[in-house]
PDB file of C-alpha atoms in Angstrom:
ATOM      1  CA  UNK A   1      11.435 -18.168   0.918  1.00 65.00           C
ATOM      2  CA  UNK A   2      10.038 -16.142  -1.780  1.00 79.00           C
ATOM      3  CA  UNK A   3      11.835 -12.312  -2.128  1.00 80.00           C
ATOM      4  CA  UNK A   4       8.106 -11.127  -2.551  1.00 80.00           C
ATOM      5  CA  UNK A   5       8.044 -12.047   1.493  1.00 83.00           C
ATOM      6  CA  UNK A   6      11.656 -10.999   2.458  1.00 91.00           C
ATOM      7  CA  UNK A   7      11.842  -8.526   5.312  1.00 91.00           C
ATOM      8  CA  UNK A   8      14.157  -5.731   2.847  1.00 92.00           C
ATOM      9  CA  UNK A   9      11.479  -5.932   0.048  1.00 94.00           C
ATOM     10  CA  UNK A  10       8.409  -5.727   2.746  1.00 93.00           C
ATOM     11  CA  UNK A  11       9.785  -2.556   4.350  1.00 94.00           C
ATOM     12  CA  UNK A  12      10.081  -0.904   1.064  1.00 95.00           C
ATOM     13  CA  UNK A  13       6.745  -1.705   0.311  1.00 95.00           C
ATOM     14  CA  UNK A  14       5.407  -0.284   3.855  1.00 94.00           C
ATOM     15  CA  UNK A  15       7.163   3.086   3.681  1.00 96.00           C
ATOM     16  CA  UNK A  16       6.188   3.546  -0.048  1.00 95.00           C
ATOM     17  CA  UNK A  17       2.826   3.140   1.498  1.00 92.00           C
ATOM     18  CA  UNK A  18       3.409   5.408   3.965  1.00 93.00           C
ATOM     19  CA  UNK A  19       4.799   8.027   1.935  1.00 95.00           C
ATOM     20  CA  UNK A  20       1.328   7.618  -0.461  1.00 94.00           C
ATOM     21  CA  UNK A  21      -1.120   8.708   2.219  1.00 91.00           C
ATOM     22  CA  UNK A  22       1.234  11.305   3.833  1.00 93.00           C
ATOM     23  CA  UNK A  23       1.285  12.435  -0.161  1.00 95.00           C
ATOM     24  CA  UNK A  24      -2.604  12.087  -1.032  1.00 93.00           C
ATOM     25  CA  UNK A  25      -3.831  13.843   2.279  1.00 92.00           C
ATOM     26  CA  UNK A  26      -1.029  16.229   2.119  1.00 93.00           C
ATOM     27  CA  UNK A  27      -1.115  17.289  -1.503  1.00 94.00           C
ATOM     28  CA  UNK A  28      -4.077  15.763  -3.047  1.00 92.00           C
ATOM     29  CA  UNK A  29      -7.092  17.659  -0.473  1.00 86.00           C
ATOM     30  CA  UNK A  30      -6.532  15.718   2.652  1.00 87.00           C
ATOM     31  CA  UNK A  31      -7.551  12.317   1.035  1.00 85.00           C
ATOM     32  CA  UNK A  32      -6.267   9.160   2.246  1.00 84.00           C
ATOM     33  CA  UNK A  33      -4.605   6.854  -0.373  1.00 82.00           C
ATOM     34  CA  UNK A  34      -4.444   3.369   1.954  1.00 81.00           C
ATOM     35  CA  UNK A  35      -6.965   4.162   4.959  1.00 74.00           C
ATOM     36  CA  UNK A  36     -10.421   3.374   3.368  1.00 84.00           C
ATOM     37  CA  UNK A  37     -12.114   3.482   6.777  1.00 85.00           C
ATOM     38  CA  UNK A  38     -10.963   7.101   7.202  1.00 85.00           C
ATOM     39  CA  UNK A  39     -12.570   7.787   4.027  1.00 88.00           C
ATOM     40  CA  UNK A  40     -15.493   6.197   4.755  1.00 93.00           C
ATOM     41  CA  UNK A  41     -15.918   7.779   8.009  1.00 92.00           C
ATOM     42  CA  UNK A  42     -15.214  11.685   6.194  1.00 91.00           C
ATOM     43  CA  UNK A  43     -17.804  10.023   2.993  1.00 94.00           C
ATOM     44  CA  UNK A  44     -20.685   9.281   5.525  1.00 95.00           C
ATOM     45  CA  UNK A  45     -20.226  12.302   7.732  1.00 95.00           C
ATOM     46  CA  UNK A  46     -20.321  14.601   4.456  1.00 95.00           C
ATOM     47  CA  UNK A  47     -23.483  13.001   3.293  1.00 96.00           C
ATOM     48  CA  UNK A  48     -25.302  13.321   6.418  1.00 96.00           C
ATOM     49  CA  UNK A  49     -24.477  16.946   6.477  1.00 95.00           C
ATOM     50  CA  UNK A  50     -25.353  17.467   2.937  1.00 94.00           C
ATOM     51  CA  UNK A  51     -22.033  18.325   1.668  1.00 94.00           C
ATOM     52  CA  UNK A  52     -22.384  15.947  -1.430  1.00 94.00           C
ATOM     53  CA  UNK A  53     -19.967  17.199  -3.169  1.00 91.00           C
ATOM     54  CA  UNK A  54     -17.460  16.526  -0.431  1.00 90.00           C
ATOM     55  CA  UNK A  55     -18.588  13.135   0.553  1.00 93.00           C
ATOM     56  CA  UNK A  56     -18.109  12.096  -3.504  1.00 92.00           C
ATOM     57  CA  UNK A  57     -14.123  13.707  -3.313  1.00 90.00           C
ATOM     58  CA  UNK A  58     -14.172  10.483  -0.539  1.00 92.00           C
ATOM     59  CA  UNK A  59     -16.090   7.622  -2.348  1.00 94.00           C
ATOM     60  CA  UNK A  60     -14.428   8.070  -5.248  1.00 93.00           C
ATOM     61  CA  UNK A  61     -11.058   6.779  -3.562  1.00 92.00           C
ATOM     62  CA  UNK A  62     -13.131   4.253  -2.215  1.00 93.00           C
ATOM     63  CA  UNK A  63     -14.199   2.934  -5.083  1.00 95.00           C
ATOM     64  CA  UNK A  64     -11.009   2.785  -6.738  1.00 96.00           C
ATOM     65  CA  UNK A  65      -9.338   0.718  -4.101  1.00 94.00           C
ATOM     66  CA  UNK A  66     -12.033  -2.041  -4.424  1.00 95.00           C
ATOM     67  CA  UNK A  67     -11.167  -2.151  -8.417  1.00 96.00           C
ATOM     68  CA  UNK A  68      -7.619  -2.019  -7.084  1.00 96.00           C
ATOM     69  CA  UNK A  69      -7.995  -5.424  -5.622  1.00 95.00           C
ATOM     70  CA  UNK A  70     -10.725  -6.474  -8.436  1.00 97.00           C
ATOM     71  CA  UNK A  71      -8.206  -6.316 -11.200  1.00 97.00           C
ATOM     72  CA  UNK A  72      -5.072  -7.441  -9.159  1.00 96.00           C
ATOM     73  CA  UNK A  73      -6.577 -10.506  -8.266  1.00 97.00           C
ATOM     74  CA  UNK A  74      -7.812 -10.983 -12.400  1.00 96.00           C
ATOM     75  CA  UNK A  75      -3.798 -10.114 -12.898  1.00 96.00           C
ATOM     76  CA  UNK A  76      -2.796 -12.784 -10.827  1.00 94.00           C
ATOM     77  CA  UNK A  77      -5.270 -15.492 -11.907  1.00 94.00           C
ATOM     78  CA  UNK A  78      -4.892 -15.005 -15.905  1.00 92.00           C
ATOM     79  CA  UNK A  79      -0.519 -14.916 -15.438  1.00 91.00           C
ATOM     80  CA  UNK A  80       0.084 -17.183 -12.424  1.00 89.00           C
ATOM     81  CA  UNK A  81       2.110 -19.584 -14.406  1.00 85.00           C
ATOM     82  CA  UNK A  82       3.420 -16.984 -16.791  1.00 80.00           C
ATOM     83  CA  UNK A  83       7.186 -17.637 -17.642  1.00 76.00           C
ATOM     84  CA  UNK A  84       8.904 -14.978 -18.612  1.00 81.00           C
ATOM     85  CA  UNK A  85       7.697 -11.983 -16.295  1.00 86.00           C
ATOM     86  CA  UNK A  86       6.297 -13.177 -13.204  1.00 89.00           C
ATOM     87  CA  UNK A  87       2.985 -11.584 -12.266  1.00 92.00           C
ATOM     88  CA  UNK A  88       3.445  -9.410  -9.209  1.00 92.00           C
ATOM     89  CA  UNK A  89       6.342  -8.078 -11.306  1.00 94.00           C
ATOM     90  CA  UNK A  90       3.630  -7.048 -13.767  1.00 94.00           C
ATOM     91  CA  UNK A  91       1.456  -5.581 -10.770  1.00 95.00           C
ATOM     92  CA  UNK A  92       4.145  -3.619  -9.741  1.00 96.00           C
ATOM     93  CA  UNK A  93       4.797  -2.402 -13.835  1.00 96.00           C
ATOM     94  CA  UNK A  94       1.157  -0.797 -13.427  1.00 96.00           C
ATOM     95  CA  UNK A  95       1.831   0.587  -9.966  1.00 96.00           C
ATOM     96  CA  UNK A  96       4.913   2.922 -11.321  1.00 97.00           C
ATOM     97  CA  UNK A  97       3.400   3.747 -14.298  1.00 97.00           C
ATOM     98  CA  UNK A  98       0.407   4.888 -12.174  1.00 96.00           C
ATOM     99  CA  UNK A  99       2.603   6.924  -9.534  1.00 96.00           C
ATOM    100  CA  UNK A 100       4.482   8.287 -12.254  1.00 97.00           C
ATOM    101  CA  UNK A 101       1.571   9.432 -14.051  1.00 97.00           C
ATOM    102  CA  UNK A 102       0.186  11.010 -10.787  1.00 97.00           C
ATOM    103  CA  UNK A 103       3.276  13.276 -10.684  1.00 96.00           C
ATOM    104  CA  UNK A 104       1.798  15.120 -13.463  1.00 97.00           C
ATOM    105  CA  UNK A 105      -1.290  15.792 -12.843  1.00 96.00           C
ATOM    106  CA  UNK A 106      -2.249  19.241 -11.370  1.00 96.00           C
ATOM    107  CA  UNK A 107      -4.085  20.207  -8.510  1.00 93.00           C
ATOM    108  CA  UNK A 108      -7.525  20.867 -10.127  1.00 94.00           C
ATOM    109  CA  UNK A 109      -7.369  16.596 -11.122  1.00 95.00           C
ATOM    110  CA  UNK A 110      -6.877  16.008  -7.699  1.00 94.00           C
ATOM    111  CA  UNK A 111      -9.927  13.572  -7.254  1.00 93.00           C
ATOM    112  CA  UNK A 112      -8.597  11.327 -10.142  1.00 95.00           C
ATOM    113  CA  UNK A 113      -4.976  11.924  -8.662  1.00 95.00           C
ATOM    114  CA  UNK A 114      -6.283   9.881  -5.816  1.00 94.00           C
ATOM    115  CA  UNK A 115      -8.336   7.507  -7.122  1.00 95.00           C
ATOM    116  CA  UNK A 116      -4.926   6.449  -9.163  1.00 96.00           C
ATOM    117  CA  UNK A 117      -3.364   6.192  -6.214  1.00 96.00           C
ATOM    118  CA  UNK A 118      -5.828   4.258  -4.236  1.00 95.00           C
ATOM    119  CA  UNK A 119      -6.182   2.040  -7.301  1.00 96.00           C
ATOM    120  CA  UNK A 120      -1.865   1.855  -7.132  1.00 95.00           C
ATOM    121  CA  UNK A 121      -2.305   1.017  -2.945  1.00 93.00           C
ATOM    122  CA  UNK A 122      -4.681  -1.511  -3.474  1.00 94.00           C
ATOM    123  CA  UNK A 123      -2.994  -3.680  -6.079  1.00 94.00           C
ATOM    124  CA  UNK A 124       0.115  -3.471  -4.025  1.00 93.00           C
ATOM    125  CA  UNK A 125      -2.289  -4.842  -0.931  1.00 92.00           C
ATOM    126  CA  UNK A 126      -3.925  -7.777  -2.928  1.00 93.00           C
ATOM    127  CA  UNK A 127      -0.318  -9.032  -4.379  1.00 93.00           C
ATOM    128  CA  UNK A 128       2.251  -8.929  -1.543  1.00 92.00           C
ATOM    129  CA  UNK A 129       0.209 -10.226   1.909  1.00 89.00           C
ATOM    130  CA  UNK A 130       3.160 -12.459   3.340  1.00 88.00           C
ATOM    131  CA  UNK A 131       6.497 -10.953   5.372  1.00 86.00           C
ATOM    132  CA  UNK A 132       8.164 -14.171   6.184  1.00 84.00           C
ATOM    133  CA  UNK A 133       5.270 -16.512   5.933  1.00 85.00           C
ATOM    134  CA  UNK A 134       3.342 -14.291   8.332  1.00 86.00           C
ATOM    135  CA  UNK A 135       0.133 -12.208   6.661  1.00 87.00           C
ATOM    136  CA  UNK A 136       0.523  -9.039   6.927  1.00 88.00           C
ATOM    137  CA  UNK A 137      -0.656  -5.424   4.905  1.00 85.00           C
ATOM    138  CA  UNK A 138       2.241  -3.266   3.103  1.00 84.00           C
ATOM    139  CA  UNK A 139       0.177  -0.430   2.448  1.00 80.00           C
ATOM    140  CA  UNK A 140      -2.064  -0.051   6.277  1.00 82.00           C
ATOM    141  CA  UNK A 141      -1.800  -0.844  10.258  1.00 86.00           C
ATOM    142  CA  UNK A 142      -4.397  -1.795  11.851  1.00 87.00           C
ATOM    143  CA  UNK A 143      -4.400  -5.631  10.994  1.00 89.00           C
ATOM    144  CA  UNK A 144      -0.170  -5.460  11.478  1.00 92.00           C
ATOM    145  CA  UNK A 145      -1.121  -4.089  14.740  1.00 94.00           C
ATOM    146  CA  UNK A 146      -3.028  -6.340  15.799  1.00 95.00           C
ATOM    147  CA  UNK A 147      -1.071  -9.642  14.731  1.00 95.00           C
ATOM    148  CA  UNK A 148       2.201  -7.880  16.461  1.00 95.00           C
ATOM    149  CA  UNK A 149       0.073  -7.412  19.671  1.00 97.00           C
ATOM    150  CA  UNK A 150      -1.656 -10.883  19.569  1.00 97.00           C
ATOM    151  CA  UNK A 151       1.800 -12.599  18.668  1.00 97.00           C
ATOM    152  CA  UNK A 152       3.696 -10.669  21.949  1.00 97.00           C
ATOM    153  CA  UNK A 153       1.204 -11.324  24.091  1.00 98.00           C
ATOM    154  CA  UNK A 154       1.629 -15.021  23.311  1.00 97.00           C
ATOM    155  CA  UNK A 155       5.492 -14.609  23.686  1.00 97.00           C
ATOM    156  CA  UNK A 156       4.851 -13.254  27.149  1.00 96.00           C
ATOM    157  CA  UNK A 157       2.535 -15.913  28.158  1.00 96.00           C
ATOM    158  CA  UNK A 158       4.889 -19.058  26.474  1.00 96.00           C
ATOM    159  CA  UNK A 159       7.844 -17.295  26.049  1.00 94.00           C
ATOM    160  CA  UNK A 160       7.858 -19.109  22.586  1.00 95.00           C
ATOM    161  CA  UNK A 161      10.536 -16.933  20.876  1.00 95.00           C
ATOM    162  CA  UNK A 162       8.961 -17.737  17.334  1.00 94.00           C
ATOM    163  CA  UNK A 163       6.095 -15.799  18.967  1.00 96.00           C
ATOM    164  CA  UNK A 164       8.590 -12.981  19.410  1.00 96.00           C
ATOM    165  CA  UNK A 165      10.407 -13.263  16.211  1.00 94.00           C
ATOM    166  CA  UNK A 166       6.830 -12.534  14.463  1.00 94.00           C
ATOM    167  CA  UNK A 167       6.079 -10.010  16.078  1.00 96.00           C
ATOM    168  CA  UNK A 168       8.610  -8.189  15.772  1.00 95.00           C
ATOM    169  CA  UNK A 169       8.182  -8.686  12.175  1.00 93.00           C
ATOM    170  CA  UNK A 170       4.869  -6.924  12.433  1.00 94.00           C
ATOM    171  CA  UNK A 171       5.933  -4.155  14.868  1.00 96.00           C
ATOM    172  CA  UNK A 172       8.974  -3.581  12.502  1.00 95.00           C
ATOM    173  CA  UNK A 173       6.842  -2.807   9.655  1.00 94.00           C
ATOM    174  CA  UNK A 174       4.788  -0.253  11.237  1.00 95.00           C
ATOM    175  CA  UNK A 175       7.533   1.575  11.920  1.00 96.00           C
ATOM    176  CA  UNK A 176       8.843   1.646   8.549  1.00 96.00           C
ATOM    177  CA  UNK A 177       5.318   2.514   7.572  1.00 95.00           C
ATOM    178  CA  UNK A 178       5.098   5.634  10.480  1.00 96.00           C
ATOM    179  CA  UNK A 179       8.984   6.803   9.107  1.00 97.00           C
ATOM    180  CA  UNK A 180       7.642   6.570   5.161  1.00 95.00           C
ATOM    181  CA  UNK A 181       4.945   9.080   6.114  1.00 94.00           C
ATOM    182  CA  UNK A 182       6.472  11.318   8.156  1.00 96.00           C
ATOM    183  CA  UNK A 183       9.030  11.563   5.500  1.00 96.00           C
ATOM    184  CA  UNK A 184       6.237  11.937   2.933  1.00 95.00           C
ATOM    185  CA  UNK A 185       4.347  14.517   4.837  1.00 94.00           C
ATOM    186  CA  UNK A 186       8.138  16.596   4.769  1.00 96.00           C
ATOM    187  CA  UNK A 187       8.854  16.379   1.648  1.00 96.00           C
ATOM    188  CA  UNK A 188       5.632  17.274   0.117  1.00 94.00           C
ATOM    189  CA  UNK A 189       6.030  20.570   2.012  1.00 91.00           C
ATOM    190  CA  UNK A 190       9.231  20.704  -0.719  1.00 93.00           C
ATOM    191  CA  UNK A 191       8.269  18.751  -3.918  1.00 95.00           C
ATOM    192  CA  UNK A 192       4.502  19.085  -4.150  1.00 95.00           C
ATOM    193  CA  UNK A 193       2.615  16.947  -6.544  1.00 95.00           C
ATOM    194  CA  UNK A 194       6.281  15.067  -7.932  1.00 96.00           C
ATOM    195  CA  UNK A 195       6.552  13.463  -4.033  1.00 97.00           C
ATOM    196  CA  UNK A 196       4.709  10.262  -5.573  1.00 97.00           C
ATOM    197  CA  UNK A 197       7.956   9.827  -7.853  1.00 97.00           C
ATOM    198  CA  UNK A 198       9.685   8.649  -4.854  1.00 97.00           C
ATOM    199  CA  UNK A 199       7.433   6.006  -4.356  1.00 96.00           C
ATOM    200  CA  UNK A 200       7.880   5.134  -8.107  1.00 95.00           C
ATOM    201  CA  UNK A 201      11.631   4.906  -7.111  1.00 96.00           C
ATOM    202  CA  UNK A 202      10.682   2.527  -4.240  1.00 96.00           C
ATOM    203  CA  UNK A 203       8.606   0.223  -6.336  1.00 96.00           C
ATOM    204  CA  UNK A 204      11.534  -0.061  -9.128  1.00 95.00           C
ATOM    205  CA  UNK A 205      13.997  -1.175  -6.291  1.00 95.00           C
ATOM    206  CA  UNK A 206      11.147  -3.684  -5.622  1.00 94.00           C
ATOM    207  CA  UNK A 207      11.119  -4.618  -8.913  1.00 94.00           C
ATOM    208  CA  UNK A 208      14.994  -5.196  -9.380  1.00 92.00           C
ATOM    209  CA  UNK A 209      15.135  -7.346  -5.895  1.00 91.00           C
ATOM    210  CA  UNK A 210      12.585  -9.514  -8.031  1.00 89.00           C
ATOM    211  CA  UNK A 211      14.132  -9.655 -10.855  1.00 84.00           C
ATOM    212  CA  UNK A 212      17.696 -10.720  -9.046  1.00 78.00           C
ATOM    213  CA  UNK A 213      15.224 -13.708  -6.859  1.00 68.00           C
ATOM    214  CA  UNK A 214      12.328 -16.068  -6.988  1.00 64.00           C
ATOM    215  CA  UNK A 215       9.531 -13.948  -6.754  1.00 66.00           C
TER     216      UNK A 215
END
């Protein structure tokens, strides 16, 4: 098994995704990072009301996650047999330098604040999709939450314990995702605009597991 689809590496992934939405809609105008339909809701009900202005502070995100995934997948096509640096280890080079950047920007940059961090989210999405050998998404929970349900409902019907083993797989990751933003939406109330560091810290522990196994 790839590290890239290790449990350890997976969680860290899911609470540093947590901890990026608690951050964005905490610190960054109540703007989600990950949950695209949420913005897409606040984008259409802002337009219909006329609040323009508004409903761009929510496409703009939007946007950003879709070239996200655009240039991830380019990443990953152009360095797939790359040699020396494999290239989700390059994805997640771009992600920290992203979140790291974001730390600095004040509150008046806000919008591009979280278009860099939807951009960060979605490359994270596009590269690691696989806990285990089961698909799953690092960075939302809707789809995990779905898969867990689908897989225990099988259990209870076959009482196949693979069936159980997966999903508690995808159970266990939304709760690291639920812990990573509570703790996110805490600590912002302390650190502000730096609370995206920590998930630069998260994505360089990533980035060492990698380097120590097959990616």
């Amino acid at each position: 098994m790839q590290t890239s689809e290790s449990f350890r590496l997976s969680a860290l992934l899911s609470f540093s995704g947590g901890l990026q939405d608690a951050y964005t809609y905490n610190v960054r105008e109540r703007v989600f990072a990950n949950a695209q339909t949420g913005n897409v809701v606040l984008m259409s009900q802002n337009f219909m009301q006329g609040n323009y202005m508004q409903g761009f502070q929510y496409m703009c995100p939007l946007l950003s996650f879709a070239l996200g995934i655009f240039v991830a997948e380019r990443i990953e096509n152009r360095y797939k047999n790359a040699e020396k640096l494999h290239w989700r280890q390059i994805i997640i080079i771009i992600e920290m330098i992203a979140l790291f950047a974001v730390g600095f920007l004040p509150a008046k940059l806000n919008m591009i604040a979280n278009m860099i961090v939807s951009f960060s989210c979605a490359m994270q999405v596009q590269t690691f999709r696989k806990v285990h050998g089961f698909g799953y998404a690092s960075t939302m929970c809707i789809g995990n939450l779905r898969s867990g349900t689908e897989s225990f409902s099988q259990y209870m019907r076959t009482k196949d314990k693979a069936m159980l083993f997966k999903s508690l797989h995808f159970f266990g990751i939304i709760l690291v995702f639920a812990i990573g933003a509570g703790f996110g939406g805490v600590i912002s109330a302390s650190l502000g605009i730096k609370t995206i560091w920590i998930s630069g810290g998260l994505l360089l522990a990533v980035f060492l597991m990698m380097l120590k196994g097959r990616c």
